[in-house]
JSON list of C-alpha atoms in Angstrom, two decimals:
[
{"chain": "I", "resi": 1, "resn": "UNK", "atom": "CA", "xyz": [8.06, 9.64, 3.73]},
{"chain": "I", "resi": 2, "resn": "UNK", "atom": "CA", "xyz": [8.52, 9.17, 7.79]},
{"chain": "I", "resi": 3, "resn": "UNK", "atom": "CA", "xyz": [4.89, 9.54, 9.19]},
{"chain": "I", "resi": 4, "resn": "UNK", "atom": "CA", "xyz": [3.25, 8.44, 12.57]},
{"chain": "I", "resi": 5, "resn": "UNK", "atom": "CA", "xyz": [-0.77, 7.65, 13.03]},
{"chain": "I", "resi": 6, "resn": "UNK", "atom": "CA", "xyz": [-2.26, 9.32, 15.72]},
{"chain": "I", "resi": 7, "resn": "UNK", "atom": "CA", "xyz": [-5.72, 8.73, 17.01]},
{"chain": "I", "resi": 8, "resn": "UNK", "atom": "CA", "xyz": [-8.03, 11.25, 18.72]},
{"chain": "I", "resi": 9, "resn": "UNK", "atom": "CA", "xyz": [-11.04, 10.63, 20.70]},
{"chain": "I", "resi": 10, "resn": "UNK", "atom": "CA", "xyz": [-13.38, 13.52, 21.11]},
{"chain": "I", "resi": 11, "resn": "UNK", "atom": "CA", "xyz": [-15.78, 12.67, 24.64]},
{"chain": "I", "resi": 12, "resn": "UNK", "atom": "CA", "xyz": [-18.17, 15.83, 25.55]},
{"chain": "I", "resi": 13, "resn": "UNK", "atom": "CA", "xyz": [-15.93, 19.04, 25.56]},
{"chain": "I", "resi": 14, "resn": "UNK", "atom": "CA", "xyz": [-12.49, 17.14, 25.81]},
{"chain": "I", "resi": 15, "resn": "UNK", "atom": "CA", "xyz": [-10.53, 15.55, 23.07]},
{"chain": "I", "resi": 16, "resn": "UNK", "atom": "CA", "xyz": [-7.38, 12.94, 23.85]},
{"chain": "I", "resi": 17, "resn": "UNK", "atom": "CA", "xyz": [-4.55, 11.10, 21.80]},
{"chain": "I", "resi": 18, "resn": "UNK", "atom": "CA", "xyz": [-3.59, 7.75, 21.32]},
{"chain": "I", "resi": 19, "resn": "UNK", "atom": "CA", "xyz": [0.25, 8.80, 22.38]},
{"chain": "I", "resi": 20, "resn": "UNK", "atom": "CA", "xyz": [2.30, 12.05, 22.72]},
{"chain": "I", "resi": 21, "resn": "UNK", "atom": "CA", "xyz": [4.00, 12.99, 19.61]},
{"chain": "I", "resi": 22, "resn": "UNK", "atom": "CA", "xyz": [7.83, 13.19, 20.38]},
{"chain": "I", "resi": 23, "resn": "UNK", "atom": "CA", "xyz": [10.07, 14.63, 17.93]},
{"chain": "I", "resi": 24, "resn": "UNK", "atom": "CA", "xyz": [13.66, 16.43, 17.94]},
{"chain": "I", "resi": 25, "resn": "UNK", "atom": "CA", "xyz": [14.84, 19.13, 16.80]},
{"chain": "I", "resi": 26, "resn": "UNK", "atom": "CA", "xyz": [16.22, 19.18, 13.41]},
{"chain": "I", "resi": 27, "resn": "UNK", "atom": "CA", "xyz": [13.85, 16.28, 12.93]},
{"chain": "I", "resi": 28, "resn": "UNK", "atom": "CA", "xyz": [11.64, 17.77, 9.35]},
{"chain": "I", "resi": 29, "resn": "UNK", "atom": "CA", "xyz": [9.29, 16.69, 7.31]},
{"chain": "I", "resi": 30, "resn": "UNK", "atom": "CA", "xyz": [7.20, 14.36, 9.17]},
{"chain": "I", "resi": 31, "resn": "UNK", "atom": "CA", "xyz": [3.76, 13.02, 8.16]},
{"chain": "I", "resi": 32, "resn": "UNK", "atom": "CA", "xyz": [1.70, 12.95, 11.13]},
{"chain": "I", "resi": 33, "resn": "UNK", "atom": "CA", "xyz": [-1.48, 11.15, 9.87]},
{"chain": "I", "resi": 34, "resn": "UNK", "atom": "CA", "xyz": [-4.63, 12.03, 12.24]},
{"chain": "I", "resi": 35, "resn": "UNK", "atom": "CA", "xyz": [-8.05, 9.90, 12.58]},
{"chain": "I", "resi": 36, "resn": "UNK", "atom": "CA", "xyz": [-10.82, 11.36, 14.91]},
{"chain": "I", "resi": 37, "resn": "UNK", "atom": "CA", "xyz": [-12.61, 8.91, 16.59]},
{"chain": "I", "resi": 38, "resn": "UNK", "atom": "CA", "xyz": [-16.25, 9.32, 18.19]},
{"chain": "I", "resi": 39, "resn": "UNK", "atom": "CA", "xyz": [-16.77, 13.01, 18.09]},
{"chain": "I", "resi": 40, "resn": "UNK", "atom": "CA", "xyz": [-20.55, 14.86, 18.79]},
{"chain": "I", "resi": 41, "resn": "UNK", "atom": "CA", "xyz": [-20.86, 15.85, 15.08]},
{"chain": "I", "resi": 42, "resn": "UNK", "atom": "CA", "xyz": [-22.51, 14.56, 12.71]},
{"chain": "I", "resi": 43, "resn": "UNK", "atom": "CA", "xyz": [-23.35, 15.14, 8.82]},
{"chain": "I", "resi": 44, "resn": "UNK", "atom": "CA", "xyz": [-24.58, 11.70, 7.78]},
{"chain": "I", "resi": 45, "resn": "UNK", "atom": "CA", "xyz": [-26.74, 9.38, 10.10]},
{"chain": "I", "resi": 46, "resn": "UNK", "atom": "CA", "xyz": [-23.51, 6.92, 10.84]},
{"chain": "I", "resi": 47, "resn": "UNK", "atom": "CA", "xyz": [-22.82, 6.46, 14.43]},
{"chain": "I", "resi": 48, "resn": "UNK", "atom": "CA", "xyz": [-19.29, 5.85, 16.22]},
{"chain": "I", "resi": 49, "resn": "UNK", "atom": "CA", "xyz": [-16.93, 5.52, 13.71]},
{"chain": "I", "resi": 50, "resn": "UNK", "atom": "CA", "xyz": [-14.36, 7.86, 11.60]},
{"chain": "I", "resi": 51, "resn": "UNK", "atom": "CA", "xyz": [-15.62, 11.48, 12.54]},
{"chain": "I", "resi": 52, "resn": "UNK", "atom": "CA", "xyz": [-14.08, 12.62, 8.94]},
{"chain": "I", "resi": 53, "resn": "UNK", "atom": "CA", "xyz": [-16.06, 10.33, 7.43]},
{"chain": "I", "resi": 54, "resn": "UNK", "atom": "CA", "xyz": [-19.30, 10.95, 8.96]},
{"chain": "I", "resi": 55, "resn": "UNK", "atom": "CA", "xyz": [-18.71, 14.59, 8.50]},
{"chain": "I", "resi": 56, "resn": "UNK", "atom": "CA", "xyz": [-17.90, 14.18, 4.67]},
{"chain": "I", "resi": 57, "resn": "UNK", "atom": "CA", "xyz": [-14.76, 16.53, 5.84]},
{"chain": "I", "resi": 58, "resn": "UNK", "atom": "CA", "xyz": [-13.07, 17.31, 3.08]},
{"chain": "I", "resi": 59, "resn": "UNK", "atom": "CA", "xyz": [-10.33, 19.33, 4.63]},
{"chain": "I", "resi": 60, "resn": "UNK", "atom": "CA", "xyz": [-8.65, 19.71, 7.86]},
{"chain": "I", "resi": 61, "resn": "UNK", "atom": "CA", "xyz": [-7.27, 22.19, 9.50]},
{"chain": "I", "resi": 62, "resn": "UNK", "atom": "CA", "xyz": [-4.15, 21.71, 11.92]},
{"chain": "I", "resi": 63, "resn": "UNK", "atom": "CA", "xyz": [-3.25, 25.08, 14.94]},
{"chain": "I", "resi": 64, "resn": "UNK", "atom": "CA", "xyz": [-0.47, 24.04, 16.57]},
{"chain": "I", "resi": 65, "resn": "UNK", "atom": "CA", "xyz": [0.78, 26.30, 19.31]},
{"chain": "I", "resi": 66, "resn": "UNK", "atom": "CA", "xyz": [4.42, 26.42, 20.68]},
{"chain": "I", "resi": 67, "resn": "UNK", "atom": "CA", "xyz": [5.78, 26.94, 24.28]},
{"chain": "I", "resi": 68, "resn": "UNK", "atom": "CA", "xyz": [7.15, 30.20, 22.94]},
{"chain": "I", "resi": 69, "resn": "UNK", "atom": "CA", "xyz": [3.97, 31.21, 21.45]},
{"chain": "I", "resi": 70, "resn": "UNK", "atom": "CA", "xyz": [4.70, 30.43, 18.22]},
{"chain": "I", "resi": 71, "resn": "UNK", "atom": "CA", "xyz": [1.79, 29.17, 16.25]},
{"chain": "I", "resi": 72, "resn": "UNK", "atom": "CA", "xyz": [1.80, 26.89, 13.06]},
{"chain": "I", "resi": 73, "resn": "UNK", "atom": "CA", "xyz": [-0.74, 26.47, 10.61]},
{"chain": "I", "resi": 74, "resn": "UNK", "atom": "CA", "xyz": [-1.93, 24.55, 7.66]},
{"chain": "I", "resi": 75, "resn": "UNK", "atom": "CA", "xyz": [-5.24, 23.19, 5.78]},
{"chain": "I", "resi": 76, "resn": "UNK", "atom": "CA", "xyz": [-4.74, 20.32, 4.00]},
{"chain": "I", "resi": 77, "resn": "UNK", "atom": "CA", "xyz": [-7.05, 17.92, 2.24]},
{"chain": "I", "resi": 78, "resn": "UNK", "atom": "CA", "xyz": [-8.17, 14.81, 4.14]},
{"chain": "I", "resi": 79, "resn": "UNK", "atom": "CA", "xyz": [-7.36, 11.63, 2.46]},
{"chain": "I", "resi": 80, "resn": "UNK", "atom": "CA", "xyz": [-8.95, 8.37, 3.43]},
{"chain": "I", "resi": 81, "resn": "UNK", "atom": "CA", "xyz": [-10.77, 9.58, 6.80]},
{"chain": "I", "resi": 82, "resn": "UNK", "atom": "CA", "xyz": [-7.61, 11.34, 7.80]},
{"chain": "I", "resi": 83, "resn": "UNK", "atom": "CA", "xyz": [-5.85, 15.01, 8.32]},
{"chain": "I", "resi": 84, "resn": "UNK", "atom": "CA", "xyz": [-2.28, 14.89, 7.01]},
{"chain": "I", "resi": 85, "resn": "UNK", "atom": "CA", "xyz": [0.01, 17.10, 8.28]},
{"chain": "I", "resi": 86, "resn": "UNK", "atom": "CA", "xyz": [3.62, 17.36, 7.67]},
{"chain": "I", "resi": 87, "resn": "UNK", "atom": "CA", "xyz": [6.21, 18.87, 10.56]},
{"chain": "I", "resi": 88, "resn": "UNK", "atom": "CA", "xyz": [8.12, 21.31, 8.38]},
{"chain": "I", "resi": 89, "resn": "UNK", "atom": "CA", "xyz": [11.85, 22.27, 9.62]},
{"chain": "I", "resi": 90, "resn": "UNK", "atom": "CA", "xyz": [10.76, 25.65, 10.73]},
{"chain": "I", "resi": 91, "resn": "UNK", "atom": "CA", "xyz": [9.28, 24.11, 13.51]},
{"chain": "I", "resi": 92, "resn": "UNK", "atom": "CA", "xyz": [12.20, 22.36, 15.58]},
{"chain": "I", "resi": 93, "resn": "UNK", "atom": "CA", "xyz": [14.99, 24.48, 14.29]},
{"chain": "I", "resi": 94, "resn": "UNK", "atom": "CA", "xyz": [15.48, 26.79, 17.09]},
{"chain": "I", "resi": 95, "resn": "UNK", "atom": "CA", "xyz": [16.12, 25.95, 20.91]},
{"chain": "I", "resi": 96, "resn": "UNK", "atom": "CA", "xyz": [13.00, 28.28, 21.75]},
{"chain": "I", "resi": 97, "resn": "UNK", "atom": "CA", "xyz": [11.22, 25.92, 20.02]},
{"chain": "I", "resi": 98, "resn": "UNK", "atom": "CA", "xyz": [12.06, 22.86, 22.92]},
{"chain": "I", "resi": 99, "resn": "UNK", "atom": "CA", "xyz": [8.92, 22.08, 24.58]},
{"chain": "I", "resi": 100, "resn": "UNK", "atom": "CA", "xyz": [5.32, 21.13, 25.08]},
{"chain": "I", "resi": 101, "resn": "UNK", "atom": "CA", "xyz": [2.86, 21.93, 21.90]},
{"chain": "I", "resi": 102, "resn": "UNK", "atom": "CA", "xyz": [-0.89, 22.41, 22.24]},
{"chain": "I", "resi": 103, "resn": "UNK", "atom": "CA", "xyz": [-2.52, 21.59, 19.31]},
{"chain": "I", "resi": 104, "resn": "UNK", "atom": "CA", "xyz": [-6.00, 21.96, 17.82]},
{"chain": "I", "resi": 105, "resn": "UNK", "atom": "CA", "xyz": [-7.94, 20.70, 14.69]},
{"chain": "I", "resi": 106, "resn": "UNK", "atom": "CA", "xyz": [-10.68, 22.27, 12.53]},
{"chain": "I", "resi": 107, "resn": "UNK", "atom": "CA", "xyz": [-12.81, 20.27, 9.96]},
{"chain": "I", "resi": 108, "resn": "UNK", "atom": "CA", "xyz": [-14.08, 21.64, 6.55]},
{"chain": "I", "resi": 109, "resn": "UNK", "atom": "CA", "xyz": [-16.55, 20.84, 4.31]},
{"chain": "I", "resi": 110, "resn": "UNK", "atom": "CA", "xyz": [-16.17, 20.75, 0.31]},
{"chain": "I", "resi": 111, "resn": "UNK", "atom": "CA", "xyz": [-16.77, 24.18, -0.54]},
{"chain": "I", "resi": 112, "resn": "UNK", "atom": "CA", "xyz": [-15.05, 25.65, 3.47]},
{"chain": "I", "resi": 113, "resn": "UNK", "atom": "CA", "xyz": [-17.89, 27.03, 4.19]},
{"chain": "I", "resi": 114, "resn": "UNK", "atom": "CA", "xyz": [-18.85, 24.98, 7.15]},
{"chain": "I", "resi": 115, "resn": "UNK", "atom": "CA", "xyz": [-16.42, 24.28, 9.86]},
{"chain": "I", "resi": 116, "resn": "UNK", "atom": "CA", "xyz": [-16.12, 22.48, 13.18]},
{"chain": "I", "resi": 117, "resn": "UNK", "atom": "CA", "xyz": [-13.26, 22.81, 15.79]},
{"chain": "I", "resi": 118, "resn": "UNK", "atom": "CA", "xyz": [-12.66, 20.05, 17.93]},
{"chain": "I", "resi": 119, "resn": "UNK", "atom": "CA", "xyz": [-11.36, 20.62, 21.28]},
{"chain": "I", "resi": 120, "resn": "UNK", "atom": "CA", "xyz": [-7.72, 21.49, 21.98]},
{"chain": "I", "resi": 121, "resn": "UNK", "atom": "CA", "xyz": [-5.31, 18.39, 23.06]},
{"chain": "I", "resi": 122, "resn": "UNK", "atom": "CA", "xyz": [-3.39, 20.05, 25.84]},
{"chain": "I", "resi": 123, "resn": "UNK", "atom": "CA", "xyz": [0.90, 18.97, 25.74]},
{"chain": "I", "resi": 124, "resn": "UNK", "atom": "CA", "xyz": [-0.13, 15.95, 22.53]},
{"chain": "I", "resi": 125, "resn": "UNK", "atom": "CA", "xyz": [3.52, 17.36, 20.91]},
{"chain": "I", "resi": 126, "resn": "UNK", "atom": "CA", "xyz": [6.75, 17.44, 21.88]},
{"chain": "I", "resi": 127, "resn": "UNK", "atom": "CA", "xyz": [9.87, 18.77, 20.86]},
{"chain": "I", "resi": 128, "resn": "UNK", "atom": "CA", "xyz": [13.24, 17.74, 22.64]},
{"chain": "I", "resi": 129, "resn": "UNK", "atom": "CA", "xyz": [16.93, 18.19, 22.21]},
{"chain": "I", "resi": 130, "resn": "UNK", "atom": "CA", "xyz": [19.00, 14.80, 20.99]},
{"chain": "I", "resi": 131, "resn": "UNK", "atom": "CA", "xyz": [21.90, 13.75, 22.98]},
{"chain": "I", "resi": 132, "resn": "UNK", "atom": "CA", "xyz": [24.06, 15.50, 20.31]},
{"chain": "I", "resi": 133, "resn": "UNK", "atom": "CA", "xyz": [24.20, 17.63, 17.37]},
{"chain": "I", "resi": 134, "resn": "UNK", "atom": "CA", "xyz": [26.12, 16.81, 13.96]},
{"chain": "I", "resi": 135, "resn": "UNK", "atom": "CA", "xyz": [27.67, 19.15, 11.47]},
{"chain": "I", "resi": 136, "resn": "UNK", "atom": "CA", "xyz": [26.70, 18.81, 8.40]},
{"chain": "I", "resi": 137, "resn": "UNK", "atom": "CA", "xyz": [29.48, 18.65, 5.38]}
]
């Protein structure tokens, strides 16, 4: 599978990406492979580090919200200190669905009885139009 790593740094009340997210539409099924980075919670007494990790997070939670006001939503296990979460077609197979993409993630632990949401990363997805469009046979 296609699949990008993003990292996100979480400093007081604002979180931040490594690099925009840039897909097109028609693009599908696309592994986007988050690792949080320095958050202000805490389960275990680690400092710094992999917040999934320190959090024992055993699931993630991905909102994603569109330009048109669309919203997409999954929870997904974490795997190795990291929130998987695949771009399904539905998302960039409209023109209404061109633009900027707010996104925000939730952590969970074992059981999802405890959660944590981070803070939103304002315009950290975006969907664009290619320079052409194919039929397909």
């Amino acid at each position: 599978m296609i699949y990008t790593n993003c990292k996100i740094t979480v400093k007081n009340s604002v979180a931040t990406i490594d690099h925009k997210i840039i897909i097109y539409k028609g693009d599908k099924n696309i592994e986007v492979k988050f690792e949080i980075l320095e958050s202000l919670y805490r389960q275990y007494k680690l400092e710094g580090g992999n917040t999934i990790l320190n959090l024992g997070a055993s699931h993630g939670q991905l909102v994603i919200l569109g330009p048109n006001g669309a919203i997409f939503s999954g929870i997904t296990p974490t795997e190795e200190g990291k929130i998987i979460f695949t771009i399904p077609s539905e998302m960039t197979d409209e023109d209404v669905e061109i633009g900027d993409y707010t996104f925000q993630i939730r952590l969970f632990d074992e059981a999802q009885t405890s959660r944590v949401t981070l803070p939103p990363i304002e315009n950290g997805l975006e969907i664009r139009l290619p320079i052409a469009s194919e039929t397909s046979s």
